[in-house]
């Protein structure tokens, strides 16, 4: 049979999606384990999540450098030996941190998980924070920061967060060269002992595993007596009420980097679904109005987007692009023009449906593996969302009307509420 490529393949509307729920069990020390059992390949992902993000620091950089140093040596193994140990089993170790949490993640073959657990236990209970390796990490971080500070996009993102949150806010503060130089082994060791060693954590395991792996988790991670540490419910800092616009002149730059946006609300807010549909139409995908106007019609940029960042306690909207300097003000004017149109003219039904279908398709397309399903369940559990958040996702998206879009644009896209940061020039 010859395929007729002039005919589009048949399509169907997705009415609902069911995401497997995470099963929960407790280790002997009351550590919760959330399990997503799925997939045919004999692989597993294990995540240990600590409330040890940068918001808990007494000195800037403690959380970041703790994440770097956990795999750099224990009293029994050097950093090189730790790295080689994971390599010999074909496992991948990743340690990362953000404002709220520090995560230790291992990807590997299910049959080797029990062999990796003793060393993981060692890292979270017996890291020695070697001084020499800390200096290496400080040097690497300083060099990377110097390179990033030459990038307009990096500087714009950093300044934008400072403007809308405040430079001392957990989501607004950033490491600088002086702070990196100032951080000491004592600082990092104190943070490790206060937020990681002997402290409560949560476990997420996903993939193809069984009871043997859960018993192994209990054997190595469930026998240490743990303390429950403080979990902050608020940032404890003064909120910036009226962010200032910022122009950072860079005469040698050919382009300007633009960031425009404001603080917003989280996923539990009653306007969340209305706004994310509005934002998708505005600048949330390749077929958005900003892309059609500023990329396709004006040719000012290769890409422009409007993104809603739903991080817990620090949600915000950011519109971003890079344009030639001479197009900077014109680009800003066109963004404002598109906002005005969104505020006054009902969105055509076909455009609204296209945006909704994109959002629904993106959700469904992000559930192809057990690890992706686990990521969705992590959002529910860590951010305290209703258990039916994703069950009702499609219905809530489909319920949005053109008048809802106008309402959201007039409520949350008021131009006087948007903070503007430009790095380059006008």
mmCIF file of C-alpha atoms in Angstrom:
data_model
loop_
_atom_site.group_PDB
_atom_site.id
_atom_site.type_symbol
_atom_site.label_atom_id
_atom_site.label_comp_id
_atom_site.label_asym_id
_atom_site.label_seq_id
_atom_site.Cartn_x
_atom_site.Cartn_y
_atom_site.Cartn_z
ATOM 1 C CA UNK A 1 0.000 0.000 0.000
ATOM 2 C CA UNK A 2 1.376 3.406 -1.018
ATOM 3 C CA UNK A 3 1.055 6.099 1.644
ATOM 4 C CA UNK A 4 -0.671 9.234 0.382
ATOM 5 C CA UNK A 5 1.324 12.005 2.020
ATOM 6 C CA UNK A 6 -1.096 14.684 0.856
ATOM 7 C CA UNK A 7 -3.611 13.434 3.430
ATOM 8 C CA UNK A 8 -3.207 14.215 7.117
ATOM 9 C CA UNK A 9 -3.304 11.192 9.418
ATOM 10 C CA UNK A 10 -6.505 10.725 11.429
ATOM 11 C CA UNK A 11 -6.634 12.466 14.775
ATOM 12 C CA UNK A 12 -8.805 12.254 17.835
ATOM 13 C CA UNK A 13 -9.558 14.455 20.791
ATOM 14 C CA UNK A 14 -8.051 13.408 24.127
ATOM 15 C CA UNK A 15 -10.801 13.509 26.729
ATOM 16 C CA UNK A 16 -8.946 12.435 29.844
ATOM 17 C CA UNK A 17 -5.627 11.109 31.071
ATOM 18 C CA UNK A 18 -4.934 8.750 33.935
ATOM 19 C CA UNK A 19 -1.572 9.006 35.641
ATOM 20 C CA UNK A 20 -0.540 6.043 37.802
ATOM 21 C CA UNK A 21 -0.565 6.974 41.473
ATOM 22 C CA UNK A 22 2.525 6.583 43.595
ATOM 23 C CA UNK A 23 2.376 3.780 46.142
ATOM 24 C CA UNK A 24 3.770 4.686 49.544
ATOM 25 C CA UNK A 25 5.611 2.672 52.134
ATOM 26 C CA UNK A 26 7.718 3.591 55.162
ATOM 27 C CA UNK A 27 11.207 2.432 56.030
ATOM 28 C CA UNK A 28 11.963 1.391 59.594
ATOM 29 C CA UNK A 29 13.080 4.942 60.434
ATOM 30 C CA UNK A 30 9.806 6.407 59.070
ATOM 31 C CA UNK A 31 11.394 7.656 55.827
ATOM 32 C CA UNK A 32 8.585 7.689 53.224
ATOM 33 C CA UNK A 33 9.212 5.849 49.955
ATOM 34 C CA UNK A 34 7.031 6.762 46.971
ATOM 35 C CA UNK A 35 6.989 4.073 44.296
ATOM 36 C CA UNK A 36 6.092 4.171 40.606
ATOM 37 C CA UNK A 37 6.316 0.600 39.315
ATOM 38 C CA UNK A 38 6.170 0.647 35.516
ATOM 39 C CA UNK A 39 8.157 -0.090 32.386
ATOM 40 C CA UNK A 40 9.540 -3.227 30.815
ATOM 41 C CA UNK A 41 13.240 -2.359 30.764
ATOM 42 C CA UNK A 42 15.219 -3.491 33.835
ATOM 43 C CA UNK A 43 16.159 0.041 34.870
ATOM 44 C CA UNK A 44 15.414 2.108 37.936
ATOM 45 C CA UNK A 45 15.717 5.697 39.129
ATOM 46 C CA UNK A 46 16.243 6.396 42.809
ATOM 47 C CA UNK A 47 15.936 9.887 44.279
ATOM 48 C CA UNK A 48 16.728 11.025 47.811
ATOM 49 C CA UNK A 49 15.256 14.450 48.474
ATOM 50 C CA UNK A 50 16.320 16.602 51.423
ATOM 51 C CA UNK A 51 14.896 19.918 52.585
ATOM 52 C CA UNK A 52 18.331 21.429 52.127
ATOM 53 C CA UNK A 53 17.970 24.121 49.496
ATOM 54 C CA UNK A 54 19.568 27.537 49.522
ATOM 55 C CA UNK A 55 16.730 29.095 51.542
ATOM 56 C CA UNK A 56 18.086 27.276 54.622
ATOM 57 C CA UNK A 57 21.587 28.722 54.350
ATOM 58 C CA UNK A 58 23.234 30.905 56.954
ATOM 59 C CA UNK A 59 25.962 31.759 54.448
ATOM 60 C CA UNK A 60 25.358 32.020 50.704
ATOM 61 C CA UNK A 61 26.652 29.031 48.782
ATOM 62 C CA UNK A 62 26.384 26.428 51.541
ATOM 63 C CA UNK A 63 23.690 24.369 49.816
ATOM 64 C CA UNK A 64 25.334 24.656 46.402
ATOM 65 C CA UNK A 65 28.749 23.515 47.590
ATOM 66 C CA UNK A 66 27.258 20.779 49.764
ATOM 67 C CA UNK A 67 25.717 19.352 46.595
ATOM 68 C CA UNK A 68 29.128 19.470 44.935
ATOM 69 C CA UNK A 69 30.969 17.886 47.860
ATOM 70 C CA UNK A 70 28.717 14.938 48.723
ATOM 71 C CA UNK A 71 30.446 12.772 46.121
ATOM 72 C CA UNK A 72 33.946 14.124 46.782
ATOM 73 C CA UNK A 73 34.903 11.850 49.623
ATOM 74 C CA UNK A 74 33.922 9.954 52.765
ATOM 75 C CA UNK A 75 36.153 8.557 55.502
ATOM 76 C CA UNK A 76 36.349 5.299 53.493
ATOM 77 C CA UNK A 77 36.333 6.433 49.848
ATOM 78 C CA UNK A 78 37.859 9.271 47.871
ATOM 79 C CA UNK A 79 35.901 11.201 45.284
ATOM 80 C CA UNK A 80 37.654 9.284 42.504
ATOM 81 C CA UNK A 81 36.754 5.961 44.086
ATOM 82 C CA UNK A 82 33.113 7.021 44.439
ATOM 83 C CA UNK A 83 32.971 8.004 40.783
ATOM 84 C CA UNK A 84 34.639 4.781 39.645
ATOM 85 C CA UNK A 85 32.311 2.703 41.816
ATOM 86 C CA UNK A 86 29.191 4.053 40.123
ATOM 87 C CA UNK A 87 30.836 3.777 36.715
ATOM 88 C CA UNK A 88 31.659 0.094 37.100
ATOM 89 C CA UNK A 89 27.964 -0.672 37.476
ATOM 90 C CA UNK A 90 26.938 1.566 34.587
ATOM 91 C CA UNK A 91 25.088 3.857 36.994
ATOM 92 C CA UNK A 92 24.748 7.612 36.694
ATOM 93 C CA UNK A 93 24.919 9.768 39.841
ATOM 94 C CA UNK A 94 23.572 13.303 39.840
ATOM 95 C CA UNK A 95 23.391 15.669 42.813
ATOM 96 C CA UNK A 96 21.571 18.956 42.421
ATOM 97 C CA UNK A 97 20.067 21.667 44.557
ATOM 98 C CA UNK A 98 17.706 24.589 44.216
ATOM 99 C CA UNK A 99 15.990 27.028 46.542
ATOM 100 C CA UNK A 100 13.868 24.448 48.363
ATOM 101 C CA UNK A 101 15.626 21.107 48.136
ATOM 102 C CA UNK A 102 18.767 19.100 47.511
ATOM 103 C CA UNK A 103 18.377 15.897 45.494
ATOM 104 C CA UNK A 104 20.599 12.858 45.038
ATOM 105 C CA UNK A 105 19.576 10.884 41.953
ATOM 106 C CA UNK A 106 20.853 7.542 40.678
ATOM 107 C CA UNK A 107 19.938 5.992 37.323
ATOM 108 C CA UNK A 108 20.985 2.410 36.732
ATOM 109 C CA UNK A 109 20.135 -1.217 36.147
ATOM 110 C CA UNK A 110 17.710 -2.590 38.693
ATOM 111 C CA UNK A 111 19.910 -5.603 39.425
ATOM 112 C CA UNK A 112 22.728 -3.335 40.644
ATOM 113 C CA UNK A 113 20.718 -1.063 42.932
ATOM 114 C CA UNK A 114 21.417 -3.041 46.092
ATOM 115 C CA UNK A 115 25.161 -2.795 45.401
ATOM 116 C CA UNK A 116 24.976 1.013 45.114
ATOM 117 C CA UNK A 117 22.979 1.641 48.280
ATOM 118 C CA UNK A 118 25.816 1.166 50.833
ATOM 119 C CA UNK A 119 27.837 3.920 49.176
ATOM 120 C CA UNK A 120 24.808 6.198 48.964
ATOM 121 C CA UNK A 121 24.246 5.671 52.673
ATOM 122 C CA UNK A 122 27.897 6.481 53.272
ATOM 123 C CA UNK A 123 27.648 9.742 51.329
ATOM 124 C CA UNK A 124 24.699 11.040 53.330
ATOM 125 C CA UNK A 125 26.071 9.986 56.733
ATOM 126 C CA UNK A 126 29.867 10.213 56.424
ATOM 127 C CA UNK A 127 30.888 12.885 53.906
ATOM 128 C CA UNK A 128 34.138 14.510 55.042
ATOM 129 C CA UNK A 129 34.055 17.625 52.787
ATOM 130 C CA UNK A 130 37.762 17.485 51.797
ATOM 131 C CA UNK A 131 39.372 20.940 51.806
ATOM 132 C CA UNK A 132 41.394 20.374 48.645
ATOM 133 C CA UNK A 133 38.381 19.222 46.630
ATOM 134 C CA UNK A 134 36.327 22.155 47.947
ATOM 135 C CA UNK A 135 38.932 24.565 46.619
ATOM 136 C CA UNK A 136 38.775 22.834 43.244
ATOM 137 C CA UNK A 137 34.990 23.214 43.183
ATOM 138 C CA UNK A 138 35.251 26.867 44.214
ATOM 139 C CA UNK A 139 37.700 27.532 41.386
ATOM 140 C CA UNK A 140 35.481 25.756 38.847
ATOM 141 C CA UNK A 141 32.425 27.675 40.054
ATOM 142 C CA UNK A 142 34.257 31.009 39.904
ATOM 143 C CA UNK A 143 35.476 30.376 36.368
ATOM 144 C CA UNK A 144 32.024 29.301 35.208
ATOM 145 C CA UNK A 145 30.488 32.393 36.797
ATOM 146 C CA UNK A 146 33.007 34.691 35.052
ATOM 147 C CA UNK A 147 32.044 33.124 31.729
ATOM 148 C CA UNK A 148 28.319 33.403 32.478
ATOM 149 C CA UNK A 149 28.606 37.047 33.473
ATOM 150 C CA UNK A 150 29.720 37.768 29.917
ATOM 151 C CA UNK A 151 26.405 36.382 28.664
ATOM 152 C CA UNK A 152 23.601 38.920 28.476
ATOM 153 C CA UNK A 153 20.943 36.240 28.954
ATOM 154 C CA UNK A 154 22.509 35.092 32.232
ATOM 155 C CA UNK A 155 22.821 38.619 33.595
ATOM 156 C CA UNK A 156 19.288 39.532 32.510
ATOM 157 C CA UNK A 157 17.786 36.485 34.235
ATOM 158 C CA UNK A 158 19.762 37.190 37.403
ATOM 159 C CA UNK A 159 18.845 40.885 37.535
ATOM 160 C CA UNK A 160 15.203 40.148 36.677
ATOM 161 C CA UNK A 161 14.849 37.792 39.641
ATOM 162 C CA UNK A 162 16.531 40.308 41.913
ATOM 163 C CA UNK A 163 14.115 43.004 40.792
ATOM 164 C CA UNK A 164 10.900 41.044 41.271
ATOM 165 C CA UNK A 165 11.881 39.185 44.449
ATOM 166 C CA UNK A 166 14.614 41.281 46.037
ATOM 167 C CA UNK A 167 18.332 40.560 46.268
ATOM 168 C CA UNK A 168 18.012 38.898 49.700
ATOM 169 C CA UNK A 169 14.914 36.829 48.879
ATOM 170 C CA UNK A 170 15.560 33.070 48.470
ATOM 171 C CA UNK A 171 14.440 33.257 44.836
ATOM 172 C CA UNK A 172 16.204 36.540 44.152
ATOM 173 C CA UNK A 173 19.670 36.085 45.612
ATOM 174 C CA UNK A 174 22.580 34.831 43.533
ATOM 175 C CA UNK A 175 26.135 33.706 44.124
ATOM 176 C CA UNK A 176 28.832 36.195 43.200
ATOM 177 C CA UNK A 177 32.604 35.931 43.091
ATOM 178 C CA UNK A 178 33.035 37.462 46.533
ATOM 179 C CA UNK A 179 30.592 35.022 48.137
ATOM 180 C CA UNK A 180 32.255 32.061 46.427
ATOM 181 C CA UNK A 181 35.640 33.154 47.717
ATOM 182 C CA UNK A 182 34.254 33.650 51.230
ATOM 183 C CA UNK A 183 32.639 30.216 51.625
ATOM 184 C CA UNK A 184 34.674 27.911 53.863
ATOM 185 C CA UNK A 185 34.861 24.218 54.602
ATOM 186 C CA UNK A 186 33.394 24.937 58.047
ATOM 187 C CA UNK A 187 30.364 26.596 56.403
ATOM 188 C CA UNK A 188 29.746 23.639 54.102
ATOM 189 C CA UNK A 189 30.385 21.062 56.830
ATOM 190 C CA UNK A 190 27.976 22.844 59.166
ATOM 191 C CA UNK A 191 25.252 22.899 56.502
ATOM 192 C CA UNK A 192 25.831 19.228 55.677
ATOM 193 C CA UNK A 193 25.551 18.243 59.313
ATOM 194 C CA UNK A 194 22.544 20.471 59.888
ATOM 195 C CA UNK A 195 20.489 19.571 56.800
ATOM 196 C CA UNK A 196 21.743 16.200 55.447
ATOM 197 C CA UNK A 197 23.578 14.021 57.971
ATOM 198 C CA UNK A 198 21.098 12.213 60.188
ATOM 199 C CA UNK A 199 18.213 14.291 58.879
ATOM 200 C CA UNK A 200 14.875 13.175 57.479
ATOM 201 C CA UNK A 201 14.440 12.852 53.735
ATOM 202 C CA UNK A 202 12.047 11.434 51.158
ATOM 203 C CA UNK A 203 12.656 8.672 48.628
ATOM 204 C CA UNK A 204 11.181 8.362 45.139
ATOM 205 C CA UNK A 205 11.834 5.172 43.211
ATOM 206 C CA UNK A 206 10.542 4.552 39.708
ATOM 207 C CA UNK A 207 11.017 1.961 36.981
ATOM 208 C CA UNK A 208 11.059 -1.817 36.912
ATOM 209 C CA UNK A 209 11.723 -3.000 40.467
ATOM 210 C CA UNK A 210 10.209 -5.280 43.087
ATOM 211 C CA UNK A 211 10.107 -6.192 46.757
ATOM 212 C CA UNK A 212 13.808 -7.106 46.814
ATOM 213 C CA UNK A 213 14.821 -3.523 45.991
ATOM 214 C CA UNK A 214 12.481 -2.098 48.645
ATOM 215 C CA UNK A 215 13.959 -4.451 51.251
ATOM 216 C CA UNK A 216 17.420 -3.302 50.203
ATOM 217 C CA UNK A 217 16.354 0.329 50.639
ATOM 218 C CA UNK A 218 15.211 -0.491 54.149
ATOM 219 C CA UNK A 219 18.415 -2.356 54.924
ATOM 220 C CA UNK A 220 20.697 0.528 53.984
ATOM 221 C CA UNK A 221 18.612 3.685 54.278
ATOM 222 C CA UNK A 222 16.027 2.677 56.868
ATOM 223 C CA UNK A 223 18.215 1.857 59.861
ATOM 224 C CA UNK A 224 19.737 5.247 60.659
ATOM 225 C CA UNK A 225 17.943 7.227 63.362
ATOM 226 C CA UNK A 226 16.893 10.539 61.831
ATOM 227 C CA UNK A 227 15.944 13.972 63.103
ATOM 228 C CA UNK A 228 13.202 16.020 61.466
ATOM 229 C CA UNK A 229 14.550 19.404 60.483
ATOM 230 C CA UNK A 230 12.799 22.712 59.981
ATOM 231 C CA UNK A 231 10.719 23.136 56.819
ATOM 232 C CA UNK A 232 10.088 26.793 56.097
ATOM 233 C CA UNK A 233 6.526 27.723 55.165
ATOM 234 C CA UNK A 234 7.356 31.278 54.116
ATOM 235 C CA UNK A 235 10.418 33.040 52.807
ATOM 236 C CA UNK A 236 10.710 35.280 55.869
ATOM 237 C CA UNK A 237 11.834 38.251 53.801
ATOM 238 C CA UNK A 238 10.278 41.511 52.752
ATOM 239 C CA UNK A 239 8.508 41.244 49.414
ATOM 240 C CA UNK A 240 9.345 43.747 46.700
ATOM 241 C CA UNK A 241 6.103 45.651 46.163
ATOM 242 C CA UNK A 242 7.137 47.797 43.221
ATOM 243 C CA UNK A 243 9.967 46.270 41.161
ATOM 244 C CA UNK A 244 12.060 48.774 39.224
ATOM 245 C CA UNK A 245 12.824 48.614 35.525
ATOM 246 C CA UNK A 246 16.502 48.134 34.823
ATOM 247 C CA UNK A 247 18.653 48.996 31.801
ATOM 248 C CA UNK A 248 22.196 47.602 31.834
ATOM 249 C CA UNK A 249 24.151 49.240 29.059
ATOM 250 C CA UNK A 250 26.648 47.100 27.175
ATOM 251 C CA UNK A 251 28.037 49.256 24.358
ATOM 252 C CA UNK A 252 29.928 46.384 22.737
ATOM 253 C CA UNK A 253 26.849 44.168 22.481
ATOM 254 C CA UNK A 254 25.212 43.788 19.095
ATOM 255 C CA UNK A 255 22.040 42.455 20.721
ATOM 256 C CA UNK A 256 19.858 43.276 23.689
ATOM 257 C CA UNK A 257 18.432 40.663 26.004
ATOM 258 C CA UNK A 258 14.925 41.485 27.220
ATOM 259 C CA UNK A 259 13.179 40.124 30.295
ATOM 260 C CA UNK A 260 9.692 41.321 31.149
ATOM 261 C CA UNK A 261 7.376 39.903 33.792
ATOM 262 C CA UNK A 262 6.069 39.794 37.322
ATOM 263 C CA UNK A 263 5.438 37.592 40.363
ATOM 264 C CA UNK A 264 2.398 35.381 40.191
ATOM 265 C CA UNK A 265 0.582 32.571 41.996
ATOM 266 C CA UNK A 266 0.954 28.817 42.244
ATOM 267 C CA UNK A 267 -0.845 25.801 40.852
ATOM 268 C CA UNK A 268 -3.485 25.790 43.601
ATOM 269 C CA UNK A 269 -4.736 29.280 42.754
ATOM 270 C CA UNK A 270 -8.277 29.321 41.281
ATOM 271 C CA UNK A 271 -7.045 31.256 38.222
ATOM 272 C CA UNK A 272 -4.166 28.893 37.455
ATOM 273 C CA UNK A 273 -5.730 27.015 34.543
ATOM 274 C CA UNK A 274 -7.268 30.141 33.049
ATOM 275 C CA UNK A 275 -3.943 31.911 33.136
ATOM 276 C CA UNK A 276 -1.809 29.109 31.708
ATOM 277 C CA UNK A 277 -4.141 28.886 28.702
ATOM 278 C CA UNK A 278 -3.935 32.662 28.303
ATOM 279 C CA UNK A 279 -0.153 32.549 28.522
ATOM 280 C CA UNK A 280 0.075 29.712 25.993
ATOM 281 C CA UNK A 281 -1.844 31.803 23.463
ATOM 282 C CA UNK A 282 0.256 34.849 24.268
ATOM 283 C CA UNK A 283 3.757 33.363 24.188
ATOM 284 C CA UNK A 284 3.775 29.822 25.503
ATOM 285 C CA UNK A 285 4.500 27.810 22.342
ATOM 286 C CA UNK A 286 5.883 28.108 18.827
ATOM 287 C CA UNK A 287 2.514 29.116 17.376
ATOM 288 C CA UNK A 288 1.927 31.849 19.942
ATOM 289 C CA UNK A 289 1.076 35.457 19.152
ATOM 290 C CA UNK A 290 4.467 36.755 20.234
ATOM 291 C CA UNK A 291 6.215 34.317 17.896
ATOM 292 C CA UNK A 292 3.921 35.126 14.967
ATOM 293 C CA UNK A 293 4.354 38.876 15.412
ATOM 294 C CA UNK A 294 7.943 39.405 16.530
ATOM 295 C CA UNK A 295 9.643 36.463 14.801
ATOM 296 C CA UNK A 296 7.566 35.703 11.720
ATOM 297 C CA UNK A 297 6.147 39.101 10.766
ATOM 298 C CA UNK A 298 8.750 41.557 12.098
ATOM 299 C CA UNK A 299 11.832 39.337 11.924
ATOM 300 C CA UNK A 300 13.270 40.915 15.074
ATOM 301 C CA UNK A 301 14.329 37.652 16.717
ATOM 302 C CA UNK A 302 14.809 33.926 16.263
ATOM 303 C CA UNK A 303 12.564 33.255 19.215
ATOM 304 C CA UNK A 304 10.480 34.875 21.937
ATOM 305 C CA UNK A 305 8.516 33.202 24.682
ATOM 306 C CA UNK A 306 6.365 33.864 27.686
ATOM 307 C CA UNK A 307 6.892 31.352 30.452
ATOM 308 C CA UNK A 308 5.008 30.722 33.670
ATOM 309 C CA UNK A 309 7.441 29.434 36.332
ATOM 310 C CA UNK A 310 5.382 27.644 39.013
ATOM 311 C CA UNK A 311 8.101 27.040 41.625
ATOM 312 C CA UNK A 312 6.635 26.720 45.103
ATOM 313 C CA UNK A 313 6.657 30.032 46.954
ATOM 314 C CA UNK A 314 8.352 31.866 44.093
ATOM 315 C CA UNK A 315 6.061 31.720 41.079
ATOM 316 C CA UNK A 316 6.533 34.255 38.319
ATOM 317 C CA UNK A 317 5.883 35.132 34.689
ATOM 318 C CA UNK A 318 8.790 35.961 32.393
ATOM 319 C CA UNK A 319 8.753 37.099 28.768
ATOM 320 C CA UNK A 320 12.161 36.722 27.167
ATOM 321 C CA UNK A 321 13.941 37.297 23.894
ATOM 322 C CA UNK A 322 17.176 38.526 22.271
ATOM 323 C CA UNK A 323 17.001 41.154 19.544
ATOM 324 C CA UNK A 324 19.292 43.541 17.703
ATOM 325 C CA UNK A 325 19.834 46.683 19.765
ATOM 326 C CA UNK A 326 18.054 48.883 17.259
ATOM 327 C CA UNK A 327 14.915 46.723 17.607
ATOM 328 C CA UNK A 328 14.819 46.762 21.411
ATOM 329 C CA UNK A 329 12.160 49.422 21.930
ATOM 330 C CA UNK A 330 10.135 48.248 18.949
ATOM 331 C CA UNK A 331 10.081 44.754 20.390
ATOM 332 C CA UNK A 332 8.904 46.024 23.765
ATOM 333 C CA UNK A 333 6.220 48.072 22.024
ATOM 334 C CA UNK A 334 5.005 45.019 20.102
ATOM 335 C CA UNK A 335 4.819 42.946 23.285
ATOM 336 C CA UNK A 336 2.646 45.627 24.880
ATOM 337 C CA UNK A 337 0.528 45.806 21.732
ATOM 338 C CA UNK A 338 -0.140 42.066 21.880
ATOM 339 C CA UNK A 339 -1.134 42.401 25.526
ATOM 340 C CA UNK A 340 -3.612 45.166 24.618
ATOM 341 C CA UNK A 341 -5.151 42.986 21.917
ATOM 342 C CA UNK A 342 -5.453 40.080 24.343
ATOM 343 C CA UNK A 343 -7.169 42.391 26.843
ATOM 344 C CA UNK A 344 -9.756 43.761 24.415
ATOM 345 C CA UNK A 345 -10.489 41.274 21.631
ATOM 346 C CA UNK A 346 -11.924 37.765 22.151
ATOM 347 C CA UNK A 347 -9.610 34.989 21.037
ATOM 348 C CA UNK A 348 -10.960 33.209 17.934
ATOM 349 C CA UNK A 349 -12.244 29.725 18.770
ATOM 350 C CA UNK A 350 -9.828 27.952 16.422
ATOM 351 C CA UNK A 351 -6.822 29.708 17.996
ATOM 352 C CA UNK A 352 -8.088 28.869 21.470
ATOM 353 C CA UNK A 353 -8.619 25.228 20.550
ATOM 354 C CA UNK A 354 -5.143 24.979 19.014
ATOM 355 C CA UNK A 355 -3.563 26.261 22.229
ATOM 356 C CA UNK A 356 -5.635 23.878 24.357
ATOM 357 C CA UNK A 357 -4.753 20.903 22.171
ATOM 358 C CA UNK A 358 -1.077 21.839 22.387
ATOM 359 C CA UNK A 359 -1.237 21.920 26.183
ATOM 360 C CA UNK A 360 -3.104 18.625 26.409
ATOM 361 C CA UNK A 361 -0.760 16.978 23.919
ATOM 362 C CA UNK A 362 2.259 18.222 25.847
ATOM 363 C CA UNK A 363 0.933 16.696 29.058
ATOM 364 C CA UNK A 364 0.177 13.347 27.427
ATOM 365 C CA UNK A 365 3.528 13.362 25.614
ATOM 366 C CA UNK A 366 5.349 13.864 28.914
ATOM 367 C CA UNK A 367 4.111 10.551 30.351
ATOM 368 C CA UNK A 368 5.999 8.087 28.169
ATOM 369 C CA UNK A 369 8.327 6.650 30.796
ATOM 370 C CA UNK A 370 8.085 5.664 34.472
ATOM 371 C CA UNK A 371 10.544 8.443 35.277
ATOM 372 C CA UNK A 372 8.298 11.074 33.662
ATOM 373 C CA UNK A 373 5.301 9.727 35.569
ATOM 374 C CA UNK A 374 7.344 9.941 38.770
ATOM 375 C CA UNK A 375 8.182 13.568 37.976
ATOM 376 C CA UNK A 376 4.465 14.386 37.843
ATOM 377 C CA UNK A 377 3.809 12.584 41.105
ATOM 378 C CA UNK A 378 6.715 14.436 42.709
ATOM 379 C CA UNK A 379 5.073 17.741 41.827
ATOM 380 C CA UNK A 380 1.862 16.640 43.530
ATOM 381 C CA UNK A 381 3.583 15.400 46.667
ATOM 382 C CA UNK A 382 6.269 18.040 47.133
ATOM 383 C CA UNK A 383 4.109 21.036 46.264
ATOM 384 C CA UNK A 384 1.068 19.832 48.160
ATOM 385 C CA UNK A 385 -1.289 19.725 45.175
ATOM 386 C CA UNK A 386 -4.664 17.945 45.196
ATOM 387 C CA UNK A 387 -4.434 14.286 44.233
ATOM 388 C CA UNK A 388 -6.848 14.896 41.344
ATOM 389 C CA UNK A 389 -4.817 17.778 39.888
ATOM 390 C CA UNK A 390 -3.828 15.863 36.754
ATOM 391 C CA UNK A 391 -7.000 13.767 36.646
ATOM 392 C CA UNK A 392 -9.008 16.944 36.044
ATOM 393 C CA UNK A 393 -6.321 18.744 34.025
ATOM 394 C CA UNK A 394 -7.843 18.195 30.573
ATOM 395 C CA UNK A 395 -11.376 19.080 31.665
ATOM 396 C CA UNK A 396 -10.182 22.294 33.285
ATOM 397 C CA UNK A 397 -8.212 23.284 30.195
ATOM 398 C CA UNK A 398 -11.126 22.558 27.883
ATOM 399 C CA UNK A 399 -13.482 24.667 30.019
ATOM 400 C CA UNK A 400 -11.594 27.914 29.361
ATOM 401 C CA UNK A 401 -13.511 30.444 27.239
ATOM 402 C CA UNK A 402 -12.485 33.544 25.211
ATOM 403 C CA UNK A 403 -13.930 35.721 27.980
ATOM 404 C CA UNK A 404 -11.732 33.940 30.539
ATOM 405 C CA UNK A 405 -8.707 34.891 28.442
ATOM 406 C CA UNK A 406 -9.742 38.556 28.361
ATOM 407 C CA UNK A 407 -10.288 38.482 32.113
ATOM 408 C CA UNK A 408 -6.847 36.960 32.778
ATOM 409 C CA UNK A 409 -5.085 39.407 30.466
ATOM 410 C CA UNK A 410 -6.719 42.371 32.184
ATOM 411 C CA UNK A 411 -6.038 41.000 35.651
ATOM 412 C CA UNK A 412 -2.488 39.673 35.391
ATOM 413 C CA UNK A 413 -0.950 41.331 32.326
ATOM 414 C CA UNK A 414 -1.406 44.943 33.345
ATOM 415 C CA UNK A 415 1.554 46.732 31.801
ATOM 416 C CA UNK A 416 2.099 48.851 34.909
ATOM 417 C CA UNK A 417 2.676 45.646 36.890
ATOM 418 C CA UNK A 418 5.376 44.275 34.583
ATOM 419 C CA UNK A 419 9.029 44.680 35.469
ATOM 420 C CA UNK A 420 11.364 45.333 32.520
ATOM 421 C CA UNK A 421 15.035 44.393 32.391
ATOM 422 C CA UNK A 422 17.186 45.065 29.334
ATOM 423 C CA UNK A 423 20.843 44.088 29.017
ATOM 424 C CA UNK A 424 22.495 45.663 25.998
ATOM 425 C CA UNK A 425 20.867 48.945 25.139
ATOM 426 C CA UNK A 426 17.953 50.687 23.509
#
